[in-house]
Short mmCIF file of C-alpha atoms in Angstrom, two decimals:
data_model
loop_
_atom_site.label_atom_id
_atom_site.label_comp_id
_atom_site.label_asym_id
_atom_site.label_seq_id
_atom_site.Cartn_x
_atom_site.Cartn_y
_atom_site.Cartn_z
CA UNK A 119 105.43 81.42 113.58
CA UNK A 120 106.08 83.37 110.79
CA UNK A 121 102.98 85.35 111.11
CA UNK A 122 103.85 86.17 114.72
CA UNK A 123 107.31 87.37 113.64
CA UNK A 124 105.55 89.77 110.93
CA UNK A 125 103.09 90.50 113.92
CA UNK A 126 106.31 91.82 115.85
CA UNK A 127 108.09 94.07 113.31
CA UNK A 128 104.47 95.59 112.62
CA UNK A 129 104.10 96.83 115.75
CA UNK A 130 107.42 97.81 117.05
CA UNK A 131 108.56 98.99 113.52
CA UNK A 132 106.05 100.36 111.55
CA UNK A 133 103.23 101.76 114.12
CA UNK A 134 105.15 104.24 115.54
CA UNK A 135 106.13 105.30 111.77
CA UNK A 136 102.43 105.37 111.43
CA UNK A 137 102.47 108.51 113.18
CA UNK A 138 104.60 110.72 110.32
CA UNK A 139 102.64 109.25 107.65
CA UNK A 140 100.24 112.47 107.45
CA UNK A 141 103.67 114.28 106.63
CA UNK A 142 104.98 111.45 104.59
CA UNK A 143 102.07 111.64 102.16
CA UNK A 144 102.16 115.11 101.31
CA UNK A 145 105.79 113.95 100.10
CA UNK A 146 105.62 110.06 99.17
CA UNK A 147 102.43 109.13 98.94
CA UNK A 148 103.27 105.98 98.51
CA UNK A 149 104.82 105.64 101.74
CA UNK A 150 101.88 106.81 103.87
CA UNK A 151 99.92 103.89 102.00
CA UNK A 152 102.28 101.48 102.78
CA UNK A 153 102.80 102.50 106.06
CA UNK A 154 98.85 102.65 106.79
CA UNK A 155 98.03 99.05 105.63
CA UNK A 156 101.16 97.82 107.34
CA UNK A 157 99.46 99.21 110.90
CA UNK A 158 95.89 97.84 110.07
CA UNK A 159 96.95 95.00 109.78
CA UNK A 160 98.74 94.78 112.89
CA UNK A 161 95.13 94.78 114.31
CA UNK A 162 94.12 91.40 112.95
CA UNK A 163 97.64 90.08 114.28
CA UNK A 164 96.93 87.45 117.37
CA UNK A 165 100.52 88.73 119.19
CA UNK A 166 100.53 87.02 123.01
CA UNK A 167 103.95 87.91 125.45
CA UNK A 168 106.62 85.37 125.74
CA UNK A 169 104.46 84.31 129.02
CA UNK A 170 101.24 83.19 126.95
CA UNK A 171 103.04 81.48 124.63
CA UNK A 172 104.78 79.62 126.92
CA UNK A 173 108.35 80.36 126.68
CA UNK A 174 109.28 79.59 130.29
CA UNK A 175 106.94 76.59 129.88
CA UNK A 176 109.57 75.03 127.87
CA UNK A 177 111.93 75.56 130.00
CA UNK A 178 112.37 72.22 132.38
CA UNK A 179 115.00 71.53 135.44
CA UNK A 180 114.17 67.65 135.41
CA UNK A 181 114.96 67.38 131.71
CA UNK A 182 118.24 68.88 130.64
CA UNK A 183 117.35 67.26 127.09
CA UNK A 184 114.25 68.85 126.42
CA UNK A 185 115.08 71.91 127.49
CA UNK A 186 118.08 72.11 125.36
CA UNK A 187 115.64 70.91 122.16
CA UNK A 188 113.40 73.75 123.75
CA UNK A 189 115.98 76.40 123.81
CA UNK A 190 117.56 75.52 119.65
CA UNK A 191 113.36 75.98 118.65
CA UNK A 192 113.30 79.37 120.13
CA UNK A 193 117.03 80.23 118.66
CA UNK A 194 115.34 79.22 115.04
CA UNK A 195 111.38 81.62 115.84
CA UNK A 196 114.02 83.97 116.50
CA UNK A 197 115.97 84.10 113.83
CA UNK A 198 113.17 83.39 111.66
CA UNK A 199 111.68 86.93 113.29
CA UNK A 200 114.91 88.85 112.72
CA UNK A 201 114.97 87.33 108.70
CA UNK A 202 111.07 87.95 108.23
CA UNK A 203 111.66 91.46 109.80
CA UNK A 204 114.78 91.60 107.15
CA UNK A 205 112.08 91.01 104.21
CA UNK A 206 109.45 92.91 105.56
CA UNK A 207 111.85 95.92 105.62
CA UNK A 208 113.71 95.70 102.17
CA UNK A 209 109.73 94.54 100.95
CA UNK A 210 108.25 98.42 102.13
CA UNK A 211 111.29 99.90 100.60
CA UNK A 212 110.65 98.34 97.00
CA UNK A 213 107.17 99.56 97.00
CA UNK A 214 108.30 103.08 98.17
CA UNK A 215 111.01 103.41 95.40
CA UNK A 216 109.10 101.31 92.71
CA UNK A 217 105.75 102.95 92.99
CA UNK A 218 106.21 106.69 93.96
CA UNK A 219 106.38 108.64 91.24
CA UNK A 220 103.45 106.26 89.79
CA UNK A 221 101.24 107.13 92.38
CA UNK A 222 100.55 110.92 90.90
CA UNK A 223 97.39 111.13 89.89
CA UNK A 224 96.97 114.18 87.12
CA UNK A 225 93.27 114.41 88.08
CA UNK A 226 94.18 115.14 91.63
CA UNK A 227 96.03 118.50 90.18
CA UNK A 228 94.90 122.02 89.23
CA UNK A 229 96.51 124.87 87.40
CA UNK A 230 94.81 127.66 89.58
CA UNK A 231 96.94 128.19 92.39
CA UNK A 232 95.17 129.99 95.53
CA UNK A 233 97.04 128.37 98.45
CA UNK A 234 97.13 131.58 100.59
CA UNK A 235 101.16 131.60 101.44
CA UNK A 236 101.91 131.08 98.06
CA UNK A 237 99.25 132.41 95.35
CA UNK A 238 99.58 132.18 91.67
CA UNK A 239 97.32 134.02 90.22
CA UNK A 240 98.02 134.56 86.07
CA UNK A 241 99.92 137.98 85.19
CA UNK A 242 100.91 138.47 88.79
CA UNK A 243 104.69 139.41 88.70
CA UNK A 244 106.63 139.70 92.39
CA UNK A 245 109.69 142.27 92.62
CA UNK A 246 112.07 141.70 95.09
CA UNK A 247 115.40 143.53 95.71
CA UNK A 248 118.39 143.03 98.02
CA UNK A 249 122.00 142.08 98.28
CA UNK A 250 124.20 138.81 97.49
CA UNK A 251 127.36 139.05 98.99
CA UNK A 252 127.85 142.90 99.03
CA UNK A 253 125.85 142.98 95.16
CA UNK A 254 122.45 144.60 94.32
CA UNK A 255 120.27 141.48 93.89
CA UNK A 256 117.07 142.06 91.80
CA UNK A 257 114.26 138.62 91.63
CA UNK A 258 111.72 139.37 89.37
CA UNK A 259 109.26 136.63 89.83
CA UNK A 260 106.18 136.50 87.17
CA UNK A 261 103.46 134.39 86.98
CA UNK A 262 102.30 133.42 83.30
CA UNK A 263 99.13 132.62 81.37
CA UNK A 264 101.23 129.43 80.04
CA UNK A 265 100.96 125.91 81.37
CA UNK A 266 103.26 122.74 81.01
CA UNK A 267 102.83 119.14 80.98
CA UNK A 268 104.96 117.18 83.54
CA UNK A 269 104.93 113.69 84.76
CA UNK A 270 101.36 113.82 83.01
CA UNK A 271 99.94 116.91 85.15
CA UNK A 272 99.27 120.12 83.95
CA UNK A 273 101.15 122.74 85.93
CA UNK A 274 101.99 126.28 85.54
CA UNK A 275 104.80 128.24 84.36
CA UNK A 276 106.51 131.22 86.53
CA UNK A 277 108.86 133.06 84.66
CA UNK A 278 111.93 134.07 87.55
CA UNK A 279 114.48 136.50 86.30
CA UNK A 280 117.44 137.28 88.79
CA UNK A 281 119.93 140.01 88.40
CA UNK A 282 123.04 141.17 90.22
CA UNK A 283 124.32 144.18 89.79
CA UNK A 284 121.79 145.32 86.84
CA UNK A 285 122.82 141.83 84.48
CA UNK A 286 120.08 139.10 84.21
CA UNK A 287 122.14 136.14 86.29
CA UNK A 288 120.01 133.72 86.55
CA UNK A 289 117.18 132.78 83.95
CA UNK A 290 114.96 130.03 85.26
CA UNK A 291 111.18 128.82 84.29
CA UNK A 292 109.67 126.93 87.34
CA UNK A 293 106.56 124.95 87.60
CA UNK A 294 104.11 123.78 90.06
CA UNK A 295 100.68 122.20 90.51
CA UNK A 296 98.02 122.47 93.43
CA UNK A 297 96.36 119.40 94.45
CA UNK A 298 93.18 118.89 95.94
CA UNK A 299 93.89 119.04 99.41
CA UNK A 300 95.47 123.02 98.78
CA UNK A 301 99.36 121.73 98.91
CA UNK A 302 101.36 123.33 95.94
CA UNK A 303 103.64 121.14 94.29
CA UNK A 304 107.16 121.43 92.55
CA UNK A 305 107.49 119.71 89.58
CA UNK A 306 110.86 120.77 88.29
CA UNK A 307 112.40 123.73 86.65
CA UNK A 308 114.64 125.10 83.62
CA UNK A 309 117.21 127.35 84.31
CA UNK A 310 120.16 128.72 83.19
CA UNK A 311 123.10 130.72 84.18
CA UNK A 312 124.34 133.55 82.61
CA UNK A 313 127.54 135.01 82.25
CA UNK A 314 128.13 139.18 82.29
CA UNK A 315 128.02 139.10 78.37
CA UNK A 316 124.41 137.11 78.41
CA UNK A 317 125.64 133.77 77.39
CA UNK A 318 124.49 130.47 78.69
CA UNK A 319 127.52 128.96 80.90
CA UNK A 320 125.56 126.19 83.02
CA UNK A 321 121.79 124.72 82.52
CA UNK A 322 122.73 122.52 86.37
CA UNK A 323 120.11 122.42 88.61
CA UNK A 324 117.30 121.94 85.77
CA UNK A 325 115.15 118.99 86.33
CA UNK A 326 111.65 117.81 85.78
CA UNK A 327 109.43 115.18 87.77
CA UNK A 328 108.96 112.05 85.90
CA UNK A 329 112.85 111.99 84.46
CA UNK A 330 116.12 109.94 86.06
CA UNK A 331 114.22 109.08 88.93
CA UNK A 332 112.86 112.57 89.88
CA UNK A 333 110.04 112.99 91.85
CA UNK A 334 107.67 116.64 92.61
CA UNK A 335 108.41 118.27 95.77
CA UNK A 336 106.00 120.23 97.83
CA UNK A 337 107.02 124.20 98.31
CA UNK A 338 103.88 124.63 100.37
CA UNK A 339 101.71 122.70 102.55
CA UNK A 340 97.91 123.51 102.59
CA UNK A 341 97.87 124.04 106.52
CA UNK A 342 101.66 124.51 107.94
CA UNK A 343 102.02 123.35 110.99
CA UNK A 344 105.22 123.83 113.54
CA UNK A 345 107.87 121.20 112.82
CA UNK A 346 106.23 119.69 109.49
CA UNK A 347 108.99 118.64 107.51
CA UNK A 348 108.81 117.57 103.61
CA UNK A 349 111.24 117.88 100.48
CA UNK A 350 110.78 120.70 98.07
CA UNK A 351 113.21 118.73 95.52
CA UNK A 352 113.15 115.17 94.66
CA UNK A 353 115.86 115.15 92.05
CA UNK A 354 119.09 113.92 93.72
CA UNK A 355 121.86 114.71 93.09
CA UNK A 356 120.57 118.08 90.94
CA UNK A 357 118.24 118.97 93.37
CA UNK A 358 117.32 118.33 96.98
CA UNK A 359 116.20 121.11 98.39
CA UNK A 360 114.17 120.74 102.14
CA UNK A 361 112.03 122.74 104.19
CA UNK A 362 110.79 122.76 108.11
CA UNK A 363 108.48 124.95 109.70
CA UNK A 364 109.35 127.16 111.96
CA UNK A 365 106.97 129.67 113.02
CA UNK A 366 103.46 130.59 112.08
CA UNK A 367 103.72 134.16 113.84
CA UNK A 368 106.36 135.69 112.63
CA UNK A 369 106.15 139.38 112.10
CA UNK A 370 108.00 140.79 108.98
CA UNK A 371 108.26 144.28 107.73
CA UNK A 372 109.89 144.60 104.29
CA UNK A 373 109.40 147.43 101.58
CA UNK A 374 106.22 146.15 100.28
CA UNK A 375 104.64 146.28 104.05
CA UNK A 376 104.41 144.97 107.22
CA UNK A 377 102.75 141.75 107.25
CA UNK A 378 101.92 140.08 110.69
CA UNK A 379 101.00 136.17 111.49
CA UNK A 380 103.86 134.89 108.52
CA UNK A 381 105.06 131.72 107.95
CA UNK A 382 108.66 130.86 108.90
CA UNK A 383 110.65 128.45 107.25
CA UNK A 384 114.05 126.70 107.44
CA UNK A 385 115.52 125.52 103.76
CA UNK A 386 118.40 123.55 103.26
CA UNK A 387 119.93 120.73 101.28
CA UNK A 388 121.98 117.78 101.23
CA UNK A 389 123.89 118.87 98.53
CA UNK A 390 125.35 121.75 100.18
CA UNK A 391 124.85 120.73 103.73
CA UNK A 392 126.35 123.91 105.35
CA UNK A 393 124.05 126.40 103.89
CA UNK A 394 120.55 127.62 105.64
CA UNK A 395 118.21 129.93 104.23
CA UNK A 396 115.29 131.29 106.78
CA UNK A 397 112.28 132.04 104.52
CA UNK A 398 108.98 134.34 105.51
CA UNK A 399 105.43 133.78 103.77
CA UNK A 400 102.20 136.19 103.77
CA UNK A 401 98.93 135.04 104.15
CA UNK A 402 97.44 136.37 101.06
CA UNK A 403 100.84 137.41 99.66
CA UNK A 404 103.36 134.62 99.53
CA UNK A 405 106.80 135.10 99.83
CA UNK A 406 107.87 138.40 101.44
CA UNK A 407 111.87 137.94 102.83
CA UNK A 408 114.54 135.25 102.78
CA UNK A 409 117.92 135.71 104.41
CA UNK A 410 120.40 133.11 104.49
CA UNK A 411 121.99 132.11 108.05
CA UNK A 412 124.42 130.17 107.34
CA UNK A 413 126.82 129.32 104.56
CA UNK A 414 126.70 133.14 102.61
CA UNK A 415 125.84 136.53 103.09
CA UNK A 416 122.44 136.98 101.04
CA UNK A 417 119.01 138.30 101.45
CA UNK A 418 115.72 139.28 99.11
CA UNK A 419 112.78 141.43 100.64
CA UNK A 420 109.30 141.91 98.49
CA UNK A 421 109.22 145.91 97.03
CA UNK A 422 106.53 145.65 94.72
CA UNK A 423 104.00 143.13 93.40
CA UNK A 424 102.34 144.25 89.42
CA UNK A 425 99.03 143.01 88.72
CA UNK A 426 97.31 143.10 85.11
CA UNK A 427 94.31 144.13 84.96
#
């Protein structure tokens, strides 16, 4: 009985989840794993409808006894179903959370960064301008030669630098890791704020995979597709930070250029669940404009990208 009931939660529970696992793994790996041999096994499961096991069978007008006797066994399957399901449940969970941030492989991971929406190529430093709530906003995005252990993969260090009005803001050191497949992963970042006389007033939002629970993020999938949906953060409650995509033909025109063909995304988080920031890749480029929609008045357009020679 009990491999029946396991029989039932795999296939109206976990097949259909079967379906997001190719999303789920570029986030959890863990998750798609569990998720895939959940479904395969499904297919050795011997599952019949209530008719072929004989449910109704049991069922008899000329013996009120037996049917009674008939009616408390199928009370107990199904209550053994609904506990099994119960374990089953709590048993995928454990394995997610237990086994997650285990499941990165360092070999799998590459300091040379050539996913086309989001290149990092050594000495390459982005310069974006715009406004932040009526202020001159300055980014000033550089790629280094420097690389970074984390969570026991090698990953490289961008040095971002963000300004308002003319006074560094913002100081942060951010680093990420392509895998095999092409997706570029987050693996945490050090920052710290600034106030106008240059002093550190706040290191919050620093985090690294690997520490109190935190887990990398992807901040760009190898092959975007409409609707994909993963976390760019993993560190709750520092950092949660998601992304969905919206549009793989956007066309953007900022100081830098026009680009056509971009990728369009929608960030948000869970930690500040009434902002949304709309954010526009180049093929080739990387990022080239974010505006936020809702929750402030901001937006950052690419002027100028420096290249050493």
């Amino acid at each position: 009985m009990e491999d029946d009931a396991a029989c039932i939660f795999f296939k109206a529970v976990l097949i259909p989840c079967k379906r997001e696992a190719g999303i789920l793994a570029k986030t959890d790996r863990i998750d798609a794993r569990v998720l895939r041999a959940f479904a395969e096994a499904v297919t050795s499961c011997n599952l019949h409808p209530p008719e072929a096991v004989g449910e109704h069978k049991w069922s008899s007008a000329n013996d009120v006894s037996e049917k009674k006797r008939k009616q408390n066994q199928i009370m107990k399957r199904e209550n053994r179903i609904t506990a099994l399901a119960a374990a089953l449940a709590l048993f995928a969970s454990g394995l997610t959370v237990a086994a997650a941030t285990d499941d990165i492989n360092p070999a799998d991971f590459t300091t040379q960064i050539d996913n086309p929406f989001f290149p990092l190529q050594p000495g390459t430093t982005f310069i974006y301008k715009g406004l932040k709530e009526g202020s001159k906003l300055r980014d000033r995005f550089a790629v280094t030669d420097n690389t970074i252990v984390i969570d026991g993969v090698t990953c490289r260090v961008v040095h971002d630098k963000v300004f308002v009005q003319g006074l560094l803001e913002e100081n942060t050191f951010d680093y990420f890791a392509q895998d095999m497949d092409g997706n570029v992963w987050y693996f945490g970042e050090d920052t710290m704020e600034l106030d106008k006389k240059g002093r550190v007033v706040s290191t919050e939002g620093s985090w690294r995979a690997g520490v109190n629970g935190a887990r990398p993020g992807i901040i760009m999938e190898a092959h975007p597709k409409v609707g994909d949906h993963y976390f760019q953060e993993n560190a709750a409650p520092v950092a949660q930070d998601e992304a969905t995509v919206l549009n793989l033909r956007e066309i953007v025109a900022v100081p830098f250029g026009k680009f056509t063909n971009c990728l369009q995304t929608k960030e948000f988080t869970q930690l500040e669940p009434g902002n949304i920031e709309h954010k526009f890749y180049a093929r080739g480029v990387g990022f080239i404009y974010g505006i936020v929609v809702k929750g402030g008045n901001e937006r950052l357009g690419l002027v100028n990208i420096i290249r050493q020679p």
